[in-house]
mmCIF file of C-alpha atoms in Angstrom:
data_model
loop_
_atom_site.group_PDB
_atom_site.id
_atom_site.type_symbol
_atom_site.label_atom_id
_atom_site.label_comp_id
_atom_site.label_asym_id
_atom_site.label_seq_id
_atom_site.Cartn_x
_atom_site.Cartn_y
_atom_site.Cartn_z
ATOM 1 C CA MET A 2 39.239 -44.781 24.062
ATOM 2 C CA LYS A 3 37.659 -41.445 25.028
ATOM 3 C CA THR A 4 37.770 -40.198 28.566
ATOM 4 C CA PRO A 5 34.200 -39.845 29.877
ATOM 5 C CA ASN A 6 33.176 -36.225 30.311
ATOM 6 C CA PRO A 7 32.146 -35.749 33.951
ATOM 7 C CA ALA A 8 30.427 -32.410 33.312
ATOM 8 C CA ARG A 9 28.232 -33.974 30.644
ATOM 9 C CA ARG A 10 27.537 -37.029 32.781
ATOM 10 C CA ASN A 11 26.529 -34.739 35.653
ATOM 11 C CA GLU A 12 24.230 -32.747 33.403
ATOM 12 C CA GLN A 13 22.581 -35.948 32.158
ATOM 13 C CA SER A 14 22.026 -37.119 35.726
ATOM 14 C CA ARG A 15 20.637 -33.736 36.704
ATOM 15 C CA ARG A 16 18.157 -33.811 33.807
ATOM 16 C CA ALA A 17 17.139 -37.387 34.642
ATOM 17 C CA ILE A 18 16.547 -36.457 38.293
ATOM 18 C CA LEU A 19 14.427 -33.394 37.465
ATOM 19 C CA SER A 20 12.433 -35.290 34.891
ATOM 20 C CA ALA A 21 11.861 -38.186 37.323
ATOM 21 C CA ALA A 22 10.684 -35.778 40.050
ATOM 22 C CA PHE A 23 8.267 -34.060 37.690
ATOM 23 C CA ASP A 24 6.825 -37.336 36.389
ATOM 24 C CA LEU A 25 6.446 -38.848 39.859
ATOM 25 C CA VAL A 26 4.506 -35.827 41.138
ATOM 26 C CA ALA A 27 2.339 -35.787 38.018
ATOM 27 C CA GLU A 28 1.582 -39.487 38.530
ATOM 28 C CA SER A 29 1.099 -39.747 42.295
ATOM 29 C CA GLY A 30 1.162 -36.294 43.848
ATOM 30 C CA TYR A 31 3.808 -34.507 45.844
ATOM 31 C CA ALA A 32 2.953 -36.092 49.207
ATOM 32 C CA LYS A 33 4.099 -39.487 47.928
ATOM 33 C CA LEU A 34 7.313 -38.146 46.393
ATOM 34 C CA THR A 35 10.505 -39.395 48.078
ATOM 35 C CA VAL A 36 14.167 -38.920 47.298
ATOM 36 C CA GLU A 37 14.410 -42.739 47.073
ATOM 37 C CA ALA A 38 11.723 -42.863 44.382
ATOM 38 C CA ILE A 39 13.368 -40.067 42.390
ATOM 39 C CA ALA A 40 16.740 -41.855 42.584
ATOM 40 C CA ALA A 41 15.229 -45.172 41.465
ATOM 41 C CA ARG A 42 13.362 -43.597 38.545
ATOM 42 C CA ALA A 43 16.364 -41.531 37.454
ATOM 43 C CA GLY A 44 18.784 -44.470 37.775
ATOM 44 C CA VAL A 45 21.095 -42.641 40.169
ATOM 45 C CA GLY A 46 22.053 -43.137 43.803
ATOM 46 C CA LYS A 47 20.286 -41.249 46.595
ATOM 47 C CA GLN A 48 23.608 -39.690 47.574
ATOM 48 C CA THR A 49 23.872 -38.080 44.113
ATOM 49 C CA ILE A 50 20.621 -36.243 44.788
ATOM 50 C CA TYR A 51 21.646 -35.182 48.292
ATOM 51 C CA ARG A 52 24.949 -33.905 46.925
ATOM 52 C CA TRP A 53 23.067 -31.360 44.773
ATOM 53 C CA TRP A 54 19.833 -30.660 46.659
ATOM 54 C CA PRO A 55 19.050 -30.350 50.385
ATOM 55 C CA SER A 56 15.518 -31.822 50.151
ATOM 56 C CA LYS A 57 12.853 -33.258 47.885
ATOM 57 C CA GLY A 58 11.214 -29.811 47.890
ATOM 58 C CA ALA A 59 14.298 -28.226 46.358
ATOM 59 C CA VAL A 60 14.417 -30.896 43.622
ATOM 60 C CA PHE A 61 10.742 -30.349 42.964
ATOM 61 C CA VAL A 62 11.062 -26.573 42.523
ATOM 62 C CA ASP A 63 13.962 -27.079 40.099
ATOM 63 C CA ALA A 64 11.885 -29.661 38.218
ATOM 64 C CA VAL A 65 9.067 -27.151 37.787
ATOM 65 C CA LEU A 66 11.490 -24.473 36.614
ATOM 66 C CA ALA A 67 13.049 -26.895 34.107
ATOM 67 C CA VAL A 68 9.663 -27.877 32.648
ATOM 68 C CA THR A 69 8.214 -24.376 32.462
ATOM 69 C CA GLY A 70 11.384 -23.167 30.780
ATOM 70 C CA ASP A 71 11.964 -20.497 33.430
ATOM 71 C CA GLU A 72 15.133 -22.163 34.659
ATOM 72 C CA LYS A 73 17.486 -19.325 33.856
ATOM 73 C CA GLY A 74 15.241 -16.669 35.342
ATOM 74 C CA HIS A 75 15.215 -14.890 31.966
ATOM 75 C CA LEU A 76 11.496 -14.473 31.897
ATOM 76 C CA ALA A 77 10.284 -11.494 29.942
ATOM 77 C CA LEU A 78 6.937 -10.334 28.691
ATOM 78 C CA PRO A 79 6.543 -9.428 25.025
ATOM 79 C CA ASP A 80 6.829 -5.699 24.447
ATOM 80 C CA THR A 81 5.364 -4.978 21.023
ATOM 81 C CA GLY A 82 4.248 -1.496 22.083
ATOM 82 C CA ASP A 83 0.632 -2.727 22.122
ATOM 83 C CA LEU A 84 0.022 -3.315 25.844
ATOM 84 C CA GLY A 85 -3.395 -4.921 25.291
ATOM 85 C CA ALA A 86 -2.006 -7.447 22.806
ATOM 86 C CA ASP A 87 0.935 -8.261 25.077
ATOM 87 C CA LEU A 88 -1.272 -8.800 28.134
ATOM 88 C CA ARG A 89 -3.712 -10.956 26.189
ATOM 89 C CA ALA A 90 -0.815 -13.065 24.944
ATOM 90 C CA VAL A 91 0.582 -13.669 28.425
ATOM 91 C CA LEU A 92 -2.808 -14.359 30.023
ATOM 92 C CA ARG A 93 -3.738 -16.775 27.234
ATOM 93 C CA ALA A 94 -0.428 -18.580 27.743
ATOM 94 C CA ILE A 95 -1.145 -18.901 31.481
ATOM 95 C CA VAL A 96 -4.626 -20.235 30.782
ATOM 96 C CA ASP A 97 -3.081 -22.811 28.433
ATOM 97 C CA GLU A 98 -0.654 -23.879 31.171
ATOM 98 C CA TYR A 99 -3.452 -24.338 33.707
ATOM 99 C CA ASN A 100 -5.418 -26.368 31.153
ATOM 100 C CA ASP A 101 -2.478 -28.746 30.599
ATOM 101 C CA PRO A 102 -3.311 -31.717 32.870
ATOM 102 C CA ARG A 103 0.334 -32.371 33.792
ATOM 103 C CA LEU A 104 1.013 -28.754 34.704
ATOM 104 C CA ASP A 105 -2.342 -28.536 36.494
ATOM 105 C CA THR A 106 -1.467 -31.540 38.676
ATOM 106 C CA MET A 107 2.006 -30.169 39.296
ATOM 107 C CA SER A 108 0.713 -26.714 40.214
ATOM 108 C CA ARG A 109 -1.870 -28.098 42.647
ATOM 109 C CA ALA A 110 0.797 -30.299 44.256
ATOM 110 C CA MET A 111 3.044 -27.279 44.546
ATOM 111 C CA THR A 112 0.235 -25.256 46.128
ATOM 112 C CA ILE A 113 -0.485 -27.933 48.739
ATOM 113 C CA GLU A 114 3.192 -28.085 49.574
ATOM 114 C CA ALA A 115 3.419 -24.301 49.859
ATOM 115 C CA LEU A 116 0.407 -24.285 52.210
ATOM 116 C CA ASN A 117 1.929 -27.018 54.377
ATOM 117 C CA ASP A 118 5.442 -25.646 54.453
ATOM 118 C CA PRO A 119 6.206 -21.903 54.589
ATOM 119 C CA GLY A 120 9.832 -22.659 53.581
ATOM 120 C CA ILE A 121 8.715 -24.176 50.276
ATOM 121 C CA ASN A 122 6.286 -21.295 49.840
ATOM 122 C CA THR A 123 9.176 -18.831 50.100
ATOM 123 C CA GLU A 124 11.223 -20.869 47.623
ATOM 124 C CA ILE A 125 8.334 -21.008 45.132
ATOM 125 C CA VAL A 126 7.507 -17.336 45.501
ATOM 126 C CA GLU A 127 11.129 -16.199 45.215
ATOM 127 C CA ARG A 128 12.227 -18.538 42.449
ATOM 128 C CA ILE A 129 9.067 -19.147 40.369
ATOM 129 C CA MET A 130 6.427 -16.474 41.026
ATOM 130 C CA GLY A 131 8.769 -13.601 41.900
ATOM 131 C CA PRO A 132 10.661 -13.388 38.590
ATOM 132 C CA HIS A 133 7.406 -13.677 36.658
ATOM 133 C CA LEU A 134 5.729 -10.915 38.683
ATOM 134 C CA GLU A 135 8.813 -8.732 38.270
ATOM 135 C CA ALA A 136 8.861 -9.294 34.491
ATOM 136 C CA THR A 137 5.212 -8.220 34.421
ATOM 137 C CA ARG A 138 5.930 -5.087 36.447
ATOM 138 C CA GLU A 139 8.764 -4.326 34.023
ATOM 139 C CA ARG A 140 6.337 -4.504 31.083
ATOM 140 C CA LEU A 141 3.941 -2.202 32.934
ATOM 141 C CA ARG A 142 6.765 0.256 33.705
ATOM 142 C CA SER A 143 7.479 0.402 29.979
ATOM 143 C CA ALA A 144 3.760 1.134 29.420
ATOM 144 C CA GLN A 145 3.953 3.874 32.059
ATOM 145 C CA ARG A 146 6.854 5.451 30.174
ATOM 146 C CA ALA A 147 4.751 5.269 27.000
ATOM 147 C CA GLY A 148 1.858 7.028 28.784
ATOM 148 C CA GLN A 149 -0.434 3.975 28.501
ATOM 149 C CA VAL A 150 -0.604 3.246 32.233
ATOM 150 C CA ALA A 151 -1.245 5.848 34.934
ATOM 151 C CA GLU A 152 2.005 7.099 36.438
ATOM 152 C CA ASP A 153 0.790 6.602 39.992
ATOM 153 C CA ALA A 154 -0.661 3.105 39.424
ATOM 154 C CA ASP A 155 0.529 0.687 42.135
ATOM 155 C CA LEU A 156 2.236 -1.985 40.037
ATOM 156 C CA ASP A 157 2.379 -4.546 42.867
ATOM 157 C CA VAL A 158 -1.406 -4.490 42.850
ATOM 158 C CA ALA A 159 -1.573 -4.221 39.063
ATOM 159 C CA VAL A 160 0.093 -7.613 38.590
ATOM 160 C CA GLU A 161 -2.453 -9.124 40.995
ATOM 161 C CA LEU A 162 -5.266 -7.619 38.937
ATOM 162 C CA LEU A 163 -3.913 -9.581 35.981
ATOM 163 C CA TYR A 164 -3.094 -12.893 37.657
ATOM 164 C CA GLY A 165 -5.391 -12.892 40.717
ATOM 165 C CA PRO A 166 -8.659 -13.490 38.846
ATOM 166 C CA ILE A 167 -7.207 -16.405 36.854
ATOM 167 C CA TYR A 168 -5.628 -17.893 39.952
ATOM 168 C CA HIS A 169 -8.919 -17.598 41.869
ATOM 169 C CA ARG A 170 -10.864 -19.321 39.074
ATOM 170 C CA TRP A 171 -8.240 -22.030 38.667
ATOM 171 C CA MET A 172 -7.938 -22.766 42.398
ATOM 172 C CA LEU A 173 -11.677 -22.847 43.079
ATOM 173 C CA ARG A 174 -12.672 -24.382 39.733
ATOM 174 C CA THR A 175 -15.612 -21.993 39.574
ATOM 175 C CA ALA A 176 -15.696 -21.742 35.768
ATOM 176 C CA PRO A 177 -13.682 -22.804 32.697
ATOM 177 C CA LEU A 178 -10.438 -21.020 31.836
ATOM 178 C CA THR A 179 -10.715 -20.003 28.188
ATOM 179 C CA HIS A 180 -8.917 -17.570 25.901
ATOM 180 C CA GLU A 181 -12.046 -15.430 25.825
ATOM 181 C CA TYR A 182 -11.852 -15.254 29.600
ATOM 182 C CA ALA A 183 -8.156 -14.290 29.451
ATOM 183 C CA ASP A 184 -9.049 -11.469 27.051
ATOM 184 C CA THR A 185 -11.794 -10.199 29.377
ATOM 185 C CA VAL A 186 -9.396 -10.076 32.322
ATOM 186 C CA ALA A 187 -6.811 -8.245 30.178
ATOM 187 C CA GLU A 188 -9.439 -5.723 29.084
ATOM 188 C CA PHE A 189 -10.595 -5.027 32.667
ATOM 189 C CA ALA A 190 -6.985 -4.615 33.808
ATOM 190 C CA LEU A 191 -6.245 -2.220 30.947
ATOM 191 C CA ARG A 192 -9.226 -0.084 31.935
ATOM 192 C CA ALA A 193 -8.212 -0.119 35.582
ATOM 193 C CA LEU A 194 -4.631 0.895 34.844
ATOM 194 C CA ARG A 195 -4.829 3.350 32.017
ATOM 195 C CA ALA A 196 -3.855 6.971 32.407
ATOM 196 C CA ALA A 197 -6.865 9.269 32.947
ATOM 197 C CA MET B 1 -39.804 -32.528 87.006
ATOM 198 C CA LYS B 2 -39.453 -31.020 83.534
ATOM 199 C CA THR B 3 -39.266 -33.198 80.475
ATOM 200 C CA PRO B 4 -35.898 -32.652 78.741
ATOM 201 C CA ASN B 5 -36.308 -30.831 75.450
ATOM 202 C CA PRO B 6 -34.791 -33.062 72.723
ATOM 203 C CA ALA B 7 -34.717 -30.282 70.119
ATOM 204 C CA ARG B 8 -32.709 -28.063 72.421
ATOM 205 C CA ARG B 9 -30.417 -30.908 73.426
ATOM 206 C CA ASN B 10 -29.805 -31.666 69.750
ATOM 207 C CA GLU B 11 -29.018 -28.038 69.031
ATOM 208 C CA GLN B 12 -26.566 -27.951 71.931
ATOM 209 C CA SER B 13 -24.835 -31.086 70.652
ATOM 210 C CA ARG B 14 -24.695 -29.675 67.131
ATOM 211 C CA ARG B 15 -23.086 -26.453 68.375
ATOM 212 C CA ALA B 16 -20.592 -28.421 70.488
ATOM 213 C CA ILE B 17 -19.653 -30.595 67.505
ATOM 214 C CA LEU B 18 -19.121 -27.638 65.148
ATOM 215 C CA SER B 19 -17.149 -25.738 67.716
ATOM 216 C CA ALA B 20 -14.976 -28.799 68.455
ATOM 217 C CA ALA B 21 -14.294 -29.327 64.740
ATOM 218 C CA PHE B 22 -13.303 -25.689 64.260
ATOM 219 C CA ASP B 23 -11.005 -25.660 67.301
ATOM 220 C CA LEU B 24 -9.346 -28.950 66.384
ATOM 221 C CA VAL B 25 -8.524 -27.745 62.871
ATOM 222 C CA ALA B 26 -7.262 -24.421 64.199
ATOM 223 C CA GLU B 27 -5.024 -26.295 66.658
ATOM 224 C CA SER B 28 -3.678 -29.174 64.574
ATOM 225 C CA GLY B 29 -4.753 -28.761 60.964
ATOM 226 C CA TYR B 30 -7.413 -30.513 58.950
ATOM 227 C CA ALA B 31 -5.309 -33.561 58.045
ATOM 228 C CA LYS B 32 -5.272 -34.661 61.681
ATOM 229 C CA LEU B 33 -9.005 -34.088 62.204
ATOM 230 C CA THR B 34 -11.001 -37.258 62.867
ATOM 231 C CA VAL B 35 -14.633 -37.885 63.684
ATOM 232 C CA GLU B 36 -13.393 -39.629 66.862
ATOM 233 C CA ALA B 37 -11.523 -36.519 67.989
ATOM 234 C CA ILE B 38 -14.523 -34.285 67.295
ATOM 235 C CA ALA B 39 -16.781 -36.619 69.278
ATOM 236 C CA ALA B 40 -14.369 -36.741 72.221
ATOM 237 C CA ARG B 41 -13.931 -32.959 72.314
ATOM 238 C CA ALA B 42 -17.675 -32.308 71.954
ATOM 239 C CA GLY B 43 -18.615 -34.937 74.547
ATOM 240 C CA VAL B 44 -20.895 -36.862 72.194
ATOM 241 C CA GLY B 45 -20.774 -40.323 70.650
ATOM 242 C CA LYS B 46 -19.336 -40.887 67.180
ATOM 243 C CA GLN B 47 -22.705 -42.218 66.073
ATOM 244 C CA THR B 48 -24.314 -38.844 66.886
ATOM 245 C CA ILE B 49 -22.000 -37.194 64.385
ATOM 246 C CA TYR B 50 -22.601 -39.838 61.726
ATOM 247 C CA ARG B 51 -26.349 -39.463 62.206
ATOM 248 C CA TRP B 52 -26.106 -35.823 61.070
ATOM 249 C CA TRP B 53 -23.094 -35.675 58.761
ATOM 250 C CA PRO B 54 -21.720 -38.129 56.191
ATOM 251 C CA SER B 55 -18.037 -37.259 56.751
ATOM 252 C CA LYS B 56 -15.557 -35.100 58.638
ATOM 253 C CA GLY B 57 -15.447 -32.817 55.587
ATOM 254 C CA ALA B 58 -19.146 -32.076 55.875
ATOM 255 C CA VAL B 59 -18.798 -31.262 59.601
ATOM 256 C CA PHE B 60 -15.861 -29.025 58.782
ATOM 257 C CA VAL B 61 -17.718 -27.000 56.151
ATOM 258 C CA ASP B 62 -20.637 -26.503 58.565
ATOM 259 C CA ALA B 63 -18.167 -25.440 61.263
ATOM 260 C CA VAL B 64 -16.717 -22.786 58.960
ATOM 261 C CA LEU B 65 -20.169 -21.541 58.038
ATOM 262 C CA ALA B 66 -21.154 -21.355 61.723
ATOM 263 C CA VAL B 67 -18.049 -19.333 62.645
ATOM 264 C CA THR B 68 -18.140 -16.935 59.709
ATOM 265 C CA GLY B 69 -21.826 -16.275 60.385
ATOM 266 C CA ASP B 70 -22.813 -17.314 56.860
ATOM 267 C CA GLU B 71 -24.719 -20.309 58.114
ATOM 268 C CA LYS B 72 -28.123 -19.260 56.874
ATOM 269 C CA GLY B 73 -26.835 -18.265 53.441
ATOM 270 C CA HIS B 74 -28.209 -14.750 54.040
ATOM 271 C CA LEU B 75 -25.056 -13.014 52.959
ATOM 272 C CA ALA B 76 -25.542 -9.591 51.491
ATOM 273 C CA LEU B 77 -23.275 -6.719 50.594
ATOM 274 C CA PRO B 78 -24.054 -3.252 51.929
ATOM 275 C CA ASP B 79 -25.916 -1.127 49.402
ATOM 276 C CA THR B 80 -25.604 2.482 50.507
ATOM 277 C CA GLY B 81 -25.754 3.745 46.917
ATOM 278 C CA ASP B 82 -22.018 4.538 47.097
ATOM 279 C CA LEU B 83 -20.469 1.577 45.287
ATOM 280 C CA GLY B 84 -16.893 2.575 46.164
ATOM 281 C CA ALA B 85 -17.658 2.793 49.880
ATOM 282 C CA ASP B 86 -19.505 -0.536 49.807
ATOM 283 C CA LEU B 87 -16.667 -2.329 48.001
ATOM 284 C CA ARG B 88 -14.049 -0.867 50.321
ATOM 285 C CA ALA B 89 -16.086 -2.048 53.307
ATOM 286 C CA VAL B 90 -16.373 -5.609 52.037
ATOM 287 C CA LEU B 91 -12.718 -5.860 50.954
ATOM 288 C CA ARG B 92 -11.523 -4.463 54.288
ATOM 289 C CA ALA B 93 -13.680 -7.025 56.097
ATOM 290 C CA ILE B 94 -12.129 -9.836 54.018
ATOM 291 C CA VAL B 95 -8.617 -8.548 54.746
ATOM 292 C CA ASP B 96 -9.490 -8.554 58.464
ATOM 293 C CA GLU B 97 -10.667 -12.160 58.219
ATOM 294 C CA TYR B 98 -7.454 -13.286 56.518
ATOM 295 C CA ASN B 99 -5.426 -11.471 59.187
ATOM 296 C CA ASP B 100 -7.242 -13.316 61.991
ATOM 297 C CA PRO B 101 -4.850 -16.199 62.835
ATOM 298 C CA ARG B 102 -7.676 -18.666 63.559
ATOM 299 C CA LEU B 103 -9.499 -17.920 60.317
ATOM 300 C CA ASP B 104 -6.209 -17.912 58.399
ATOM 301 C CA THR B 105 -5.354 -21.398 59.691
ATOM 302 C CA MET B 106 -8.878 -22.592 58.961
ATOM 303 C CA SER B 107 -8.879 -21.159 55.454
ATOM 304 C CA ARG B 108 -5.520 -22.716 54.588
ATOM 305 C CA ALA B 109 -6.712 -26.069 55.936
ATOM 306 C CA MET B 110 -9.862 -25.750 53.848
ATOM 307 C CA THR B 111 -7.804 -24.915 50.761
ATOM 308 C CA ILE B 112 -5.556 -27.956 51.189
ATOM 309 C CA GLU B 113 -8.613 -30.137 51.609
ATOM 310 C CA ALA B 114 -10.240 -28.645 48.505
ATOM 311 C CA LEU B 115 -7.075 -29.309 46.491
ATOM 312 C CA ASN B 116 -6.909 -32.902 47.703
ATOM 313 C CA ASP B 117 -10.575 -33.696 47.316
ATOM 314 C CA PRO B 118 -12.701 -32.312 44.448
ATOM 315 C CA GLY B 119 -15.848 -33.315 46.395
ATOM 316 C CA ILE B 120 -14.941 -31.009 49.270
ATOM 317 C CA ASN B 121 -13.996 -28.325 46.751
ATOM 318 C CA THR B 122 -17.485 -28.488 45.273
ATOM 319 C CA GLU B 123 -19.046 -28.329 48.743
ATOM 320 C CA ILE B 124 -16.933 -25.301 49.712
ATOM 321 C CA VAL B 125 -17.552 -23.494 46.440
ATOM 322 C CA GLU B 126 -21.296 -24.163 46.461
ATOM 323 C CA ARG B 127 -21.937 -23.537 50.145
ATOM 324 C CA ILE B 128 -19.302 -20.955 51.163
ATOM 325 C CA MET B 129 -17.851 -19.154 48.143
ATOM 326 C CA GLY B 130 -20.890 -19.391 45.885
ATOM 327 C CA PRO B 131 -23.349 -17.432 48.048
ATOM 328 C CA HIS B 132 -20.740 -14.764 48.698
ATOM 329 C CA LEU B 133 -19.904 -14.378 45.004
ATOM 330 C CA GLU B 134 -23.617 -14.221 44.166
ATOM 331 C CA ALA B 135 -24.214 -11.535 46.825
ATOM 332 C CA THR B 136 -21.382 -9.538 45.251
ATOM 333 C CA ARG B 137 -22.843 -9.913 41.765
ATOM 334 C CA GLU B 138 -26.189 -8.770 43.157
ATOM 335 C CA ARG B 139 -24.565 -5.577 44.502
ATOM 336 C CA LEU B 140 -22.932 -4.996 41.107
ATOM 337 C CA ARG B 141 -26.257 -5.538 39.317
ATOM 338 C CA SER B 142 -27.731 -2.836 41.517
ATOM 339 C CA ALA B 143 -24.819 -0.581 40.478
ATOM 340 C CA GLN B 144 -25.514 -1.414 36.835
ATOM 341 C CA ARG B 145 -29.138 -0.321 37.293
ATOM 342 C CA ALA B 146 -27.828 2.917 38.842
ATOM 343 C CA GLY B 147 -25.550 3.491 35.813
ATOM 344 C CA GLN B 148 -22.362 3.145 37.910
ATOM 345 C CA VAL B 149 -21.154 -0.064 36.276
ATOM 346 C CA ALA B 150 -21.031 -0.705 32.532
ATOM 347 C CA GLU B 151 -24.112 -2.562 31.347
ATOM 348 C CA ASP B 152 -22.092 -5.109 29.422
ATOM 349 C CA ALA B 153 -19.541 -5.782 32.200
ATOM 350 C CA ASP B 154 -19.091 -9.507 32.772
ATOM 351 C CA LEU B 155 -20.009 -9.803 36.459
ATOM 352 C CA ASP B 156 -18.549 -13.310 36.842
ATOM 353 C CA VAL B 157 -15.176 -11.791 36.022
ATOM 354 C CA ALA B 158 -15.919 -8.615 37.989
ATOM 355 C CA VAL B 159 -16.175 -10.528 41.279
ATOM 356 C CA GLU B 160 -12.814 -12.139 40.531
ATOM 357 C CA LEU B 161 -11.299 -8.687 39.949
ATOM 358 C CA LEU B 162 -12.362 -7.835 43.495
ATOM 359 C CA TYR B 163 -11.451 -11.053 45.291
ATOM 360 C CA GLY B 164 -8.743 -12.554 43.035
ATOM 361 C CA PRO B 165 -5.965 -10.082 43.919
ATOM 362 C CA ILE B 166 -6.552 -10.474 47.673
ATOM 363 C CA TYR B 167 -6.747 -14.247 47.363
ATOM 364 C CA HIS B 168 -3.508 -14.320 45.332
ATOM 365 C CA ARG B 169 -1.674 -12.175 47.904
ATOM 366 C CA TRP B 170 -3.039 -14.198 50.830
ATOM 367 C CA MET B 171 -2.238 -17.585 49.276
ATOM 368 C CA LEU B 172 1.275 -16.685 48.167
ATOM 369 C CA ARG B 173 2.086 -14.392 51.125
ATOM 370 C CA THR B 174 3.748 -11.981 48.713
ATOM 371 C CA ALA B 175 2.921 -8.839 50.717
ATOM 372 C CA PRO B 176 0.884 -7.733 53.760
ATOM 373 C CA LEU B 177 -2.898 -7.479 53.540
ATOM 374 C CA THR B 178 -3.806 -4.011 54.803
ATOM 375 C CA HIS B 179 -6.858 -1.754 54.600
ATOM 376 C CA GLU B 180 -4.909 0.553 52.308
ATOM 377 C CA TYR B 181 -4.358 -2.405 50.007
ATOM 378 C CA ALA B 182 -8.073 -3.281 50.120
ATOM 379 C CA ASP B 183 -8.894 0.301 49.110
ATOM 380 C CA THR B 184 -6.446 0.162 46.178
ATOM 381 C CA VAL B 185 -8.021 -3.039 44.879
ATOM 382 C CA ALA B 186 -11.500 -1.505 45.220
ATOM 383 C CA GLU B 187 -10.368 1.598 43.324
ATOM 384 C CA PHE B 188 -8.868 -0.433 40.449
ATOM 385 C CA ALA B 189 -12.024 -2.543 40.238
ATOM 386 C CA LEU B 190 -14.224 0.552 40.163
ATOM 387 C CA ARG B 191 -12.181 1.973 37.275
ATOM 388 C CA ALA B 192 -12.314 -1.307 35.398
ATOM 389 C CA LEU B 193 -16.073 -1.660 35.784
ATOM 390 C CA ARG B 194 -17.440 1.824 35.430
ATOM 391 C CA ALA B 195 -19.652 2.846 32.567
ATOM 392 C CA ALA B 196 -17.737 4.674 29.822
#
């Protein structure tokens, strides 16, 4: 008889917990999420969750990272040498994420939580947004080295030029988010940033 | 003895109700706002409020419009002929609004409400954001006529280039909102939009 592998059992429980948290928020919203409900759905005890996470918010952020594939923080933007193509690709991918009903629900829940709780906002910004913004700045630094982006361009603002318009449209639901729209934003940003 | 003036009395009650709604949200957040609390603070009966507004959300949107001075929908951007100066002025004014603690609290409350309730989102977008975005497009159309903005620039996206970055930074609290920042956003937008 084989000895059970505790590391593998732990990993299975962890996956079940994250998946339960994600599904529960997608179904009923973050406000109704409880550690009890996650435990019941995942088939684990509450104390298992509290052993690994301090709060439902911490579980939730890990669940988002697991689903978006950013868990390891190894986000990178494509660098084909063609800055326009790379920016269009990333903006189209973001538009696709916002148009996915499950990710849309999750992102709105996350936004409400961040507005209600500055601690969760910090966690989301540092662990989800931050690495993505930094990966984008890294791509723009490479474009600066290649002479495609002005040397003195403020890259903290540059990333907001790329993501701010899409975020604004998504949050306020002022107009549809399409690939054509993503391309227009990329084109405007390229013009704003390019070396004179 | 003078006859009381019902129109003036109504206007006084209306002002008291809007002011009460604004103060209550600034103090305790929108979630805790009730028509009862507004009535008590304004010194009117609940039925007076329900005679004029269908819901607390409708009172709230009118309260925001009254405080931001946009009540009559007569928003306009300055048009001095110097597009850069006019955009810097409007972006600096928006930064100042977001840095005002009362307006910050109100705007975050409004955002949570819009995320929770698509009906309120529509009301906010149509009555608060919409007129402001249209006034901005109107200023950009004037710049197009003056040859300062490319004729084929998509002005729906152009307004998001101006307001999206600031909104993103304000929502996520990633960095301070300063006048210098407003000027940088205006400069990027000018470069993105200008005629070739």
